[in-house]
Amino acid sequence: MSLEQQLAAIRDGATKRIPAERLAIMHRATEQLQQSGLAQRAVGVGDHMPEFSLRGQAGNEVRSSDLLTRGSLVLTFFRGVW
């Protein structure tokens, strides 16, 4: 199964599982993000990520440069509780 087919199956499953009013909120938020222009300014596939630092769960500073000394770095974002 291709990635596009997998994503289509996930979308189809979501429309059956998530209440319509919540789906409307999610779609509205996605539309607002698309209209904001943020995606055009985001780092793209193959681009180099600028160095950054964030606070970890314990409140300690975590620097990308330190993490990269241990190998490749994968950065994910979680939107939080719906």
PDB file of N, CA and C in Angstrom:
ATOM      1  N   MET A   1       0.849  -1.180   0.000  1.00  0.00           N
ATOM      2  CA  MET A   1       0.000   0.000   0.000  1.00  0.00           C
ATOM      3  C   MET A   1       0.892   1.241   0.000  1.00  0.00           C
ATOM      4  N   SER A   2       0.604   2.171  -0.892  1.00  0.00           N
ATOM      5  CA  SER A   2       1.412   3.392  -0.999  1.00  0.00           C
ATOM      6  C   SER A   2       1.123   4.327   0.182  1.00  0.00           C
ATOM      7  N   LEU A   3       1.979   5.304   0.387  1.00  0.00           N
ATOM      8  CA  LEU A   3       1.780   6.283   1.449  1.00  0.00           C
ATOM      9  C   LEU A   3       0.464   7.030   1.238  1.00  0.00           C
ATOM     10  N   GLU A   4       0.188   7.415  -0.003  1.00  0.00           N
ATOM     11  CA  GLU A   4      -1.065   8.133  -0.286  1.00  0.00           C
ATOM     12  C   GLU A   4      -2.276   7.275   0.066  1.00  0.00           C
ATOM     13  N   GLN A   5      -2.213   5.993  -0.218  1.00  0.00           N
ATOM     14  CA  GLN A   5      -3.312   5.099   0.126  1.00  0.00           C
ATOM     15  C   GLN A   5      -3.454   4.965   1.646  1.00  0.00           C
ATOM     16  N   GLN A   6      -2.331   4.894   2.341  1.00  0.00           N
ATOM     17  CA  GLN A   6      -2.359   4.805   3.798  1.00  0.00           C
ATOM     18  C   GLN A   6      -2.972   6.068   4.404  1.00  0.00           C
ATOM     19  N   LEU A   7      -2.572   7.231   3.891  1.00  0.00           N
ATOM     20  CA  LEU A   7      -3.116   8.497   4.398  1.00  0.00           C
ATOM     21  C   LEU A   7      -4.609   8.609   4.100  1.00  0.00           C
ATOM     22  N   ALA A   8      -5.029   8.150   2.935  1.00  0.00           N
ATOM     23  CA  ALA A   8      -6.451   8.169   2.594  1.00  0.00           C
ATOM     24  C   ALA A   8      -7.237   7.278   3.547  1.00  0.00           C
ATOM     25  N   ALA A   9      -6.679   6.129   3.897  1.00  0.00           N
ATOM     26  CA  ALA A   9      -7.352   5.221   4.833  1.00  0.00           C
ATOM     27  C   ALA A   9      -7.457   5.855   6.219  1.00  0.00           C
ATOM     28  N   ILE A  10      -6.422   6.566   6.641  1.00  0.00           N
ATOM     29  CA  ILE A  10      -6.447   7.255   7.929  1.00  0.00           C
ATOM     30  C   ILE A  10      -7.515   8.341   7.919  1.00  0.00           C
ATOM     31  N   ARG A  11      -7.557   9.116   6.838  1.00  0.00           N
ATOM     32  CA  ARG A  11      -8.573  10.183   6.734  1.00  0.00           C
ATOM     33  C   ARG A  11      -9.980   9.585   6.753  1.00  0.00           C
ATOM     34  N   ASP A  12     -10.167   8.509   6.013  1.00  0.00           N
ATOM     35  CA  ASP A  12     -11.476   7.866   5.957  1.00  0.00           C
ATOM     36  C   ASP A  12     -11.877   7.345   7.335  1.00  0.00           C
ATOM     37  N   GLY A  13     -10.930   6.734   8.034  1.00  0.00           N
ATOM     38  CA  GLY A  13     -11.202   6.235   9.376  1.00  0.00           C
ATOM     39  C   GLY A  13     -11.550   7.359  10.340  1.00  0.00           C
ATOM     40  N   ALA A  14     -10.875   8.499  10.195  1.00  0.00           N
ATOM     41  CA  ALA A  14     -11.127   9.635  11.072  1.00  0.00           C
ATOM     42  C   ALA A  14     -12.536  10.175  10.884  1.00  0.00           C
ATOM     43  N   THR A  15     -12.995  10.228   9.650  1.00  0.00           N
ATOM     44  CA  THR A  15     -14.339  10.760   9.401  1.00  0.00           C
ATOM     45  C   THR A  15     -15.415   9.849   9.991  1.00  0.00           C
ATOM     46  N   LYS A  16     -15.100   8.580  10.167  1.00  0.00           N
ATOM     47  CA  LYS A  16     -16.056   7.644  10.766  1.00  0.00           C
ATOM     48  C   LYS A  16     -15.972   7.641  12.293  1.00  0.00           C
ATOM     49  N   ARG A  17     -14.809   7.979  12.824  1.00  0.00           N
ATOM     50  CA  ARG A  17     -14.555   7.860  14.246  1.00  0.00           C
ATOM     51  C   ARG A  17     -14.732   9.163  15.016  1.00  0.00           C
ATOM     52  N   ILE A  18     -14.404  10.299  14.399  1.00  0.00           N
ATOM     53  CA  ILE A  18     -14.420  11.595  15.081  1.00  0.00           C
ATOM     54  C   ILE A  18     -15.763  12.271  14.842  1.00  0.00           C
ATOM     55  N   PRO A  19     -16.393  12.781  15.895  1.00  0.00           N
ATOM     56  CA  PRO A  19     -17.678  13.467  15.713  1.00  0.00           C
ATOM     57  C   PRO A  19     -17.566  14.632  14.723  1.00  0.00           C
ATOM     58  N   ALA A  20     -18.619  14.859  13.964  1.00  0.00           N
ATOM     59  CA  ALA A  20     -18.619  15.860  12.889  1.00  0.00           C
ATOM     60  C   ALA A  20     -18.244  17.253  13.384  1.00  0.00           C
ATOM     61  N   GLU A  21     -18.722  17.645  14.571  1.00  0.00           N
ATOM     62  CA  GLU A  21     -18.404  18.997  15.067  1.00  0.00           C
ATOM     63  C   GLU A  21     -16.920  19.148  15.384  1.00  0.00           C
ATOM     64  N   ARG A  22     -16.290  18.067  15.812  1.00  0.00           N
ATOM     65  CA  ARG A  22     -14.844  18.129  16.084  1.00  0.00           C
ATOM     66  C   ARG A  22     -14.052  18.119  14.776  1.00  0.00           C
ATOM     67  N   LEU A  23     -14.509  17.347  13.824  1.00  0.00           N
ATOM     68  CA  LEU A  23     -13.860  17.365  12.509  1.00  0.00           C
ATOM     69  C   LEU A  23     -13.929  18.762  11.895  1.00  0.00           C
ATOM     70  N   ALA A  24     -15.067  19.436  12.067  1.00  0.00           N
ATOM     71  CA  ALA A  24     -15.215  20.793  11.535  1.00  0.00           C
ATOM     72  C   ALA A  24     -14.208  21.726  12.178  1.00  0.00           C
ATOM     73  N   ILE A  25     -13.979  21.592  13.472  1.00  0.00           N
ATOM     74  CA  ILE A  25     -12.982  22.415  14.169  1.00  0.00           C
ATOM     75  C   ILE A  25     -11.598  22.139  13.606  1.00  0.00           C
ATOM     76  N   MET A  26     -11.273  20.862  13.415  1.00  0.00           N
ATOM     77  CA  MET A  26      -9.959  20.492  12.888  1.00  0.00           C
ATOM     78  C   MET A  26      -9.758  21.034  11.473  1.00  0.00           C
ATOM     79  N   HIS A  27     -10.785  20.914  10.638  1.00  0.00           N
ATOM     80  CA  HIS A  27     -10.676  21.398   9.257  1.00  0.00           C
ATOM     81  C   HIS A  27     -10.536  22.927   9.223  1.00  0.00           C
ATOM     82  N   ARG A  28     -11.278  23.596  10.112  1.00  0.00           N
ATOM     83  CA  ARG A  28     -11.185  25.057  10.189  1.00  0.00           C
ATOM     84  C   ARG A  28      -9.772  25.486  10.615  1.00  0.00           C
ATOM     85  N   ALA A  29      -9.212  24.805  11.597  1.00  0.00           N
ATOM     86  CA  ALA A  29      -7.865  25.120  12.065  1.00  0.00           C
ATOM     87  C   ALA A  29      -6.834  24.878  10.955  1.00  0.00           C
ATOM     88  N   THR A  30      -7.001  23.788  10.219  1.00  0.00           N
ATOM     89  CA  THR A  30      -6.087  23.495   9.103  1.00  0.00           C
ATOM     90  C   THR A  30      -6.179  24.583   8.037  1.00  0.00           C
ATOM     91  N   GLU A  31      -7.380  24.990   7.709  1.00  0.00           N
ATOM     92  CA  GLU A  31      -7.592  26.057   6.716  1.00  0.00           C
ATOM     93  C   GLU A  31      -6.944  27.364   7.170  1.00  0.00           C
ATOM     94  N   GLN A  32      -7.097  27.696   8.441  1.00  0.00           N
ATOM     95  CA  GLN A  32      -6.496  28.925   8.972  1.00  0.00           C
ATOM     96  C   GLN A  32      -4.976  28.862   8.873  1.00  0.00           C
ATOM     97  N   LEU A  33      -4.398  27.708   9.179  1.00  0.00           N
ATOM     98  CA  LEU A  33      -2.945  27.557   9.057  1.00  0.00           C
ATOM     99  C   LEU A  33      -2.496  27.697   7.608  1.00  0.00           C
ATOM    100  N   GLN A  34      -3.240  27.103   6.686  1.00  0.00           N
ATOM    101  CA  GLN A  34      -2.883  27.209   5.270  1.00  0.00           C
ATOM    102  C   GLN A  34      -2.959  28.655   4.804  1.00  0.00           C
ATOM    103  N   GLN A  35      -3.984  29.377   5.227  1.00  0.00           N
ATOM    104  CA  GLN A  35      -4.154  30.776   4.818  1.00  0.00           C
ATOM    105  C   GLN A  35      -3.128  31.701   5.466  1.00  0.00           C
ATOM    106  N   SER A  36      -2.558  31.291   6.592  1.00  0.00           N
ATOM    107  CA  SER A  36      -1.598  32.140   7.305  1.00  0.00           C
ATOM    108  C   SER A  36      -0.275  32.289   6.558  1.00  0.00           C
ATOM    109  N   GLY A  37       0.026  31.347   5.662  1.00  0.00           N
ATOM    110  CA  GLY A  37       1.286  31.400   4.935  1.00  0.00           C
ATOM    111  C   GLY A  37       2.449  30.760   5.678  1.00  0.00           C
ATOM    112  N   LEU A  38       2.196  30.202   6.847  1.00  0.00           N
ATOM    113  CA  LEU A  38       3.275  29.585   7.621  1.00  0.00           C
ATOM    114  C   LEU A  38       3.943  28.435   6.875  1.00  0.00           C
ATOM    115  N   ALA A  39       3.173  27.652   6.150  1.00  0.00           N
ATOM    116  CA  ALA A  39       3.738  26.498   5.449  1.00  0.00           C
ATOM    117  C   ALA A  39       4.795  26.921   4.436  1.00  0.00           C
ATOM    118  N   GLN A  40       4.588  28.069   3.788  1.00  0.00           N
ATOM    119  CA  GLN A  40       5.560  28.542   2.792  1.00  0.00           C
ATOM    120  C   GLN A  40       6.864  28.990   3.446  1.00  0.00           C
ATOM    121  N   ARG A  41       6.809  29.330   4.732  1.00  0.00           N
ATOM    122  CA  ARG A  41       8.017  29.783   5.433  1.00  0.00           C
ATOM    123  C   ARG A  41       8.690  28.664   6.227  1.00  0.00           C
ATOM    124  N   ALA A  42       8.058  27.508   6.281  1.00  0.00           N
ATOM    125  CA  ALA A  42       8.578  26.395   7.078  1.00  0.00           C
ATOM    126  C   ALA A  42       9.783  25.753   6.398  1.00  0.00           C
ATOM    127  N   VAL A  43      10.600  25.110   7.200  1.00  0.00           N
ATOM    128  CA  VAL A  43      11.740  24.358   6.676  1.00  0.00           C
ATOM    129  C   VAL A  43      11.183  23.200   5.869  1.00  0.00           C
ATOM    130  N   GLY A  44      11.717  23.005   4.681  1.00  0.00           N
ATOM    131  CA  GLY A  44      11.220  21.964   3.790  1.00  0.00           C
ATOM    132  C   GLY A  44      12.091  20.725   3.780  1.00  0.00           C
ATOM    133  N   VAL A  45      11.620  19.714   3.094  1.00  0.00           N
ATOM    134  CA  VAL A  45      12.369  18.470   2.950  1.00  0.00           C
ATOM    135  C   VAL A  45      13.716  18.777   2.303  1.00  0.00           C
ATOM    136  N   GLY A  46      14.781  18.309   2.910  1.00  0.00           N
ATOM    137  CA  GLY A  46      16.124  18.519   2.384  1.00  0.00           C
ATOM    138  C   GLY A  46      16.788  19.805   2.855  1.00  0.00           C
ATOM    139  N   ASP A  47      16.016  20.718   3.450  1.00  0.00           N
ATOM    140  CA  ASP A  47      16.590  21.954   3.992  1.00  0.00           C
ATOM    141  C   ASP A  47      17.338  21.643   5.284  1.00  0.00           C
ATOM    142  N   HIS A  48      18.302  22.505   5.601  1.00  0.00           N
ATOM    143  CA  HIS A  48      19.003  22.376   6.876  1.00  0.00           C
ATOM    144  C   HIS A  48      18.231  23.128   7.947  1.00  0.00           C
ATOM    145  N   MET A  49      18.026  22.478   9.056  1.00  0.00           N
ATOM    146  CA  MET A  49      17.319  23.078  10.177  1.00  0.00           C
ATOM    147  C   MET A  49      18.277  24.015  10.913  1.00  0.00           C
ATOM    148  N   PRO A  50      17.819  25.218  11.241  1.00  0.00           N
ATOM    149  CA  PRO A  50      18.682  26.094  12.042  1.00  0.00           C
ATOM    150  C   PRO A  50      18.853  25.512  13.453  1.00  0.00           C
ATOM    151  N   GLU A  51      19.962  25.837  14.096  1.00  0.00           N
ATOM    152  CA  GLU A  51      20.166  25.376  15.470  1.00  0.00           C
ATOM    153  C   GLU A  51      19.100  25.985  16.373  1.00  0.00           C
ATOM    154  N   PHE A  52      18.718  25.229  17.392  1.00  0.00           N
ATOM    155  CA  PHE A  52      17.699  25.715  18.320  1.00  0.00           C
ATOM    156  C   PHE A  52      17.911  25.071  19.677  1.00  0.00           C
ATOM    157  N   SER A  53      17.269  25.638  20.676  1.00  0.00           N
ATOM    158  CA  SER A  53      17.235  25.022  21.997  1.00  0.00           C
ATOM    159  C   SER A  53      15.817  25.144  22.541  1.00  0.00           C
ATOM    160  N   LEU A  54      15.423  24.131  23.286  1.00  0.00           N
ATOM    161  CA  LEU A  54      14.092  24.068  23.887  1.00  0.00           C
ATOM    162  C   LEU A  54      14.231  23.567  25.316  1.00  0.00           C
ATOM    163  N   ARG A  55      13.216  23.765  26.098  1.00  0.00           N
ATOM    164  CA  ARG A  55      13.179  23.209  27.461  1.00  0.00           C
ATOM    165  C   ARG A  55      12.605  21.803  27.393  1.00  0.00           C
ATOM    166  N   GLY A  56      13.298  20.866  28.035  1.00  0.00           N
ATOM    167  CA  GLY A  56      12.812  19.498  28.107  1.00  0.00           C
ATOM    168  C   GLY A  56      11.729  19.361  29.159  1.00  0.00           C
ATOM    169  N   GLN A  57      11.181  18.172  29.305  1.00  0.00           N
ATOM    170  CA  GLN A  57      10.105  17.937  30.264  1.00  0.00           C
ATOM    171  C   GLN A  57      10.524  18.278  31.684  1.00  0.00           C
ATOM    172  N   ALA A  58      11.781  18.072  32.005  1.00  0.00           N
ATOM    173  CA  ALA A  58      12.281  18.345  33.358  1.00  0.00           C
ATOM    174  C   ALA A  58      12.720  19.801  33.514  1.00  0.00           C
ATOM    175  N   GLY A  59      12.545  20.618  32.457  1.00  0.00           N
ATOM    176  CA  GLY A  59      12.912  22.025  32.526  1.00  0.00           C
ATOM    177  C   GLY A  59      14.344  22.320  32.115  1.00  0.00           C
ATOM    178  N   ASN A  60      15.102  21.287  31.761  1.00  0.00           N
ATOM    179  CA  ASN A  60      16.486  21.480  31.339  1.00  0.00           C
ATOM    180  C   ASN A  60      16.557  21.911  29.875  1.00  0.00           C
ATOM    181  N   GLU A  61      17.600  22.666  29.531  1.00  0.00           N
ATOM    182  CA  GLU A  61      17.773  23.110  28.149  1.00  0.00           C
ATOM    183  C   GLU A  61      18.276  21.954  27.292  1.00  0.00           C
ATOM    184  N   VAL A  62      17.635  21.760  26.155  1.00  0.00           N
ATOM    185  CA  VAL A  62      18.035  20.734  25.189  1.00  0.00           C
ATOM    186  C   VAL A  62      18.417  21.460  23.908  1.00  0.00           C
ATOM    187  N   ARG A  63      19.663  21.299  23.470  1.00  0.00           N
ATOM    188  CA  ARG A  63      20.152  21.990  22.268  1.00  0.00           C
ATOM    189  C   ARG A  63      20.289  21.006  21.111  1.00  0.00           C
ATOM    190  N   SER A  64      19.853  21.436  19.949  1.00  0.00           N
ATOM    191  CA  SER A  64      19.931  20.573  18.765  1.00  0.00           C
ATOM    192  C   SER A  64      21.377  20.209  18.453  1.00  0.00           C
ATOM    193  N   SER A  65      22.283  21.139  18.654  1.00  0.00           N
ATOM    194  CA  SER A  65      23.697  20.861  18.352  1.00  0.00           C
ATOM    195  C   SER A  65      24.237  19.730  19.222  1.00  0.00           C
ATOM    196  N   ASP A  66      23.796  19.668  20.489  1.00  0.00           N
ATOM    197  CA  ASP A  66      24.225  18.572  21.365  1.00  0.00           C
ATOM    198  C   ASP A  66      23.633  17.243  20.910  1.00  0.00           C
ATOM    199  N   LEU A  67      22.367  17.255  20.533  1.00  0.00           N
ATOM    200  CA  LEU A  67      21.715  16.025  20.088  1.00  0.00           C
ATOM    201  C   LEU A  67      22.347  15.494  18.805  1.00  0.00           C
ATOM    202  N   LEU A  68      22.730  16.406  17.910  1.00  0.00           N
ATOM    203  CA  LEU A  68      23.309  15.977  16.627  1.00  0.00           C
ATOM    204  C   LEU A  68      24.673  15.306  16.791  1.00  0.00           C
ATOM    205  N   THR A  69      25.349  15.536  17.905  1.00  0.00           N
ATOM    206  CA  THR A  69      26.638  14.859  18.127  1.00  0.00           C
ATOM    207  C   THR A  69      26.434  13.368  18.350  1.00  0.00           C
ATOM    208  N   ARG A  70      25.197  12.977  18.679  1.00  0.00           N
ATOM    209  CA  ARG A  70      24.893  11.561  18.935  1.00  0.00           C
ATOM    210  C   ARG A  70      24.300  10.871  17.711  1.00  0.00           C
ATOM    211  N   GLY A  71      24.032  11.617  16.641  1.00  0.00           N
ATOM    212  CA  GLY A  71      23.467  11.017  15.429  1.00  0.00           C
ATOM    213  C   GLY A  71      22.386  11.889  14.834  1.00  0.00           C
ATOM    214  N   SER A  72      21.632  11.312  13.911  1.00  0.00           N
ATOM    215  CA  SER A  72      20.569  12.050  13.233  1.00  0.00           C
ATOM    216  C   SER A  72      19.511  12.493  14.227  1.00  0.00           C
ATOM    217  N   LEU A  73      18.845  13.574  13.880  1.00  0.00           N
ATOM    218  CA  LEU A  73      17.828  14.162  14.749  1.00  0.00           C
ATOM    219  C   LEU A  73      16.497  14.193  14.021  1.00  0.00           C
ATOM    220  N   VAL A  74      15.468  13.646  14.660  1.00  0.00           N
ATOM    221  CA  VAL A  74      14.113  13.691  14.132  1.00  0.00           C
ATOM    222  C   VAL A  74      13.295  14.543  15.078  1.00  0.00           C
ATOM    223  N   LEU A  75      12.644  15.548  14.538  1.00  0.00           N
ATOM    224  CA  LEU A  75      11.861  16.474  15.345  1.00  0.00           C
ATOM    225  C   LEU A  75      10.387  16.291  15.013  1.00  0.00           C
ATOM    226  N   THR A  76       9.574  16.044  16.022  1.00  0.00           N
ATOM    227  CA  THR A  76       8.139  15.904  15.819  1.00  0.00           C
ATOM    228  C   THR A  76       7.412  16.891  16.719  1.00  0.00           C
ATOM    229  N   PHE A  77       6.228  17.266  16.308  1.00  0.00           N
ATOM    230  CA  PHE A  77       5.410  18.203  17.067  1.00  0.00           C
ATOM    231  C   PHE A  77       4.074  17.537  17.362  1.00  0.00           C
ATOM    232  N   PHE A  78       3.615  17.716  18.566  1.00  0.00           N
ATOM    233  CA  PHE A  78       2.305  17.236  18.960  1.00  0.00           C
ATOM    234  C   PHE A  78       1.461  18.434  19.300  1.00  0.00           C
ATOM    235  N   ARG A  79       0.316  18.551  18.678  1.00  0.00           N
ATOM    236  CA  ARG A  79      -0.535  19.708  18.873  1.00  0.00           C
ATOM    237  C   ARG A  79      -1.096  19.774  20.276  1.00  0.00           C
ATOM    238  N   GLY A  80      -1.310  18.651  20.906  1.00  0.00           N
ATOM    239  CA  GLY A  80      -1.852  18.646  22.257  1.00  0.00           C
ATOM    240  C   GLY A  80      -3.238  18.040  22.291  1.00  0.00           C
ATOM    241  N   VAL A  81      -3.905  18.271  23.377  1.00  0.00           N
ATOM    242  CA  VAL A  81      -5.230  17.704  23.592  1.00  0.00           C
ATOM    243  C   VAL A  81      -6.259  18.434  22.733  1.00  0.00           C
ATOM    244  N   TRP A  82      -7.109  17.687  22.074  1.00  0.00           N
ATOM    245  CA  TRP A  82      -8.184  18.278  21.285  1.00  0.00           C
ATOM    246  C   TRP A  82      -9.267  18.611  22.238  1.00  0.00           C
TER     247      TRP A  82
END
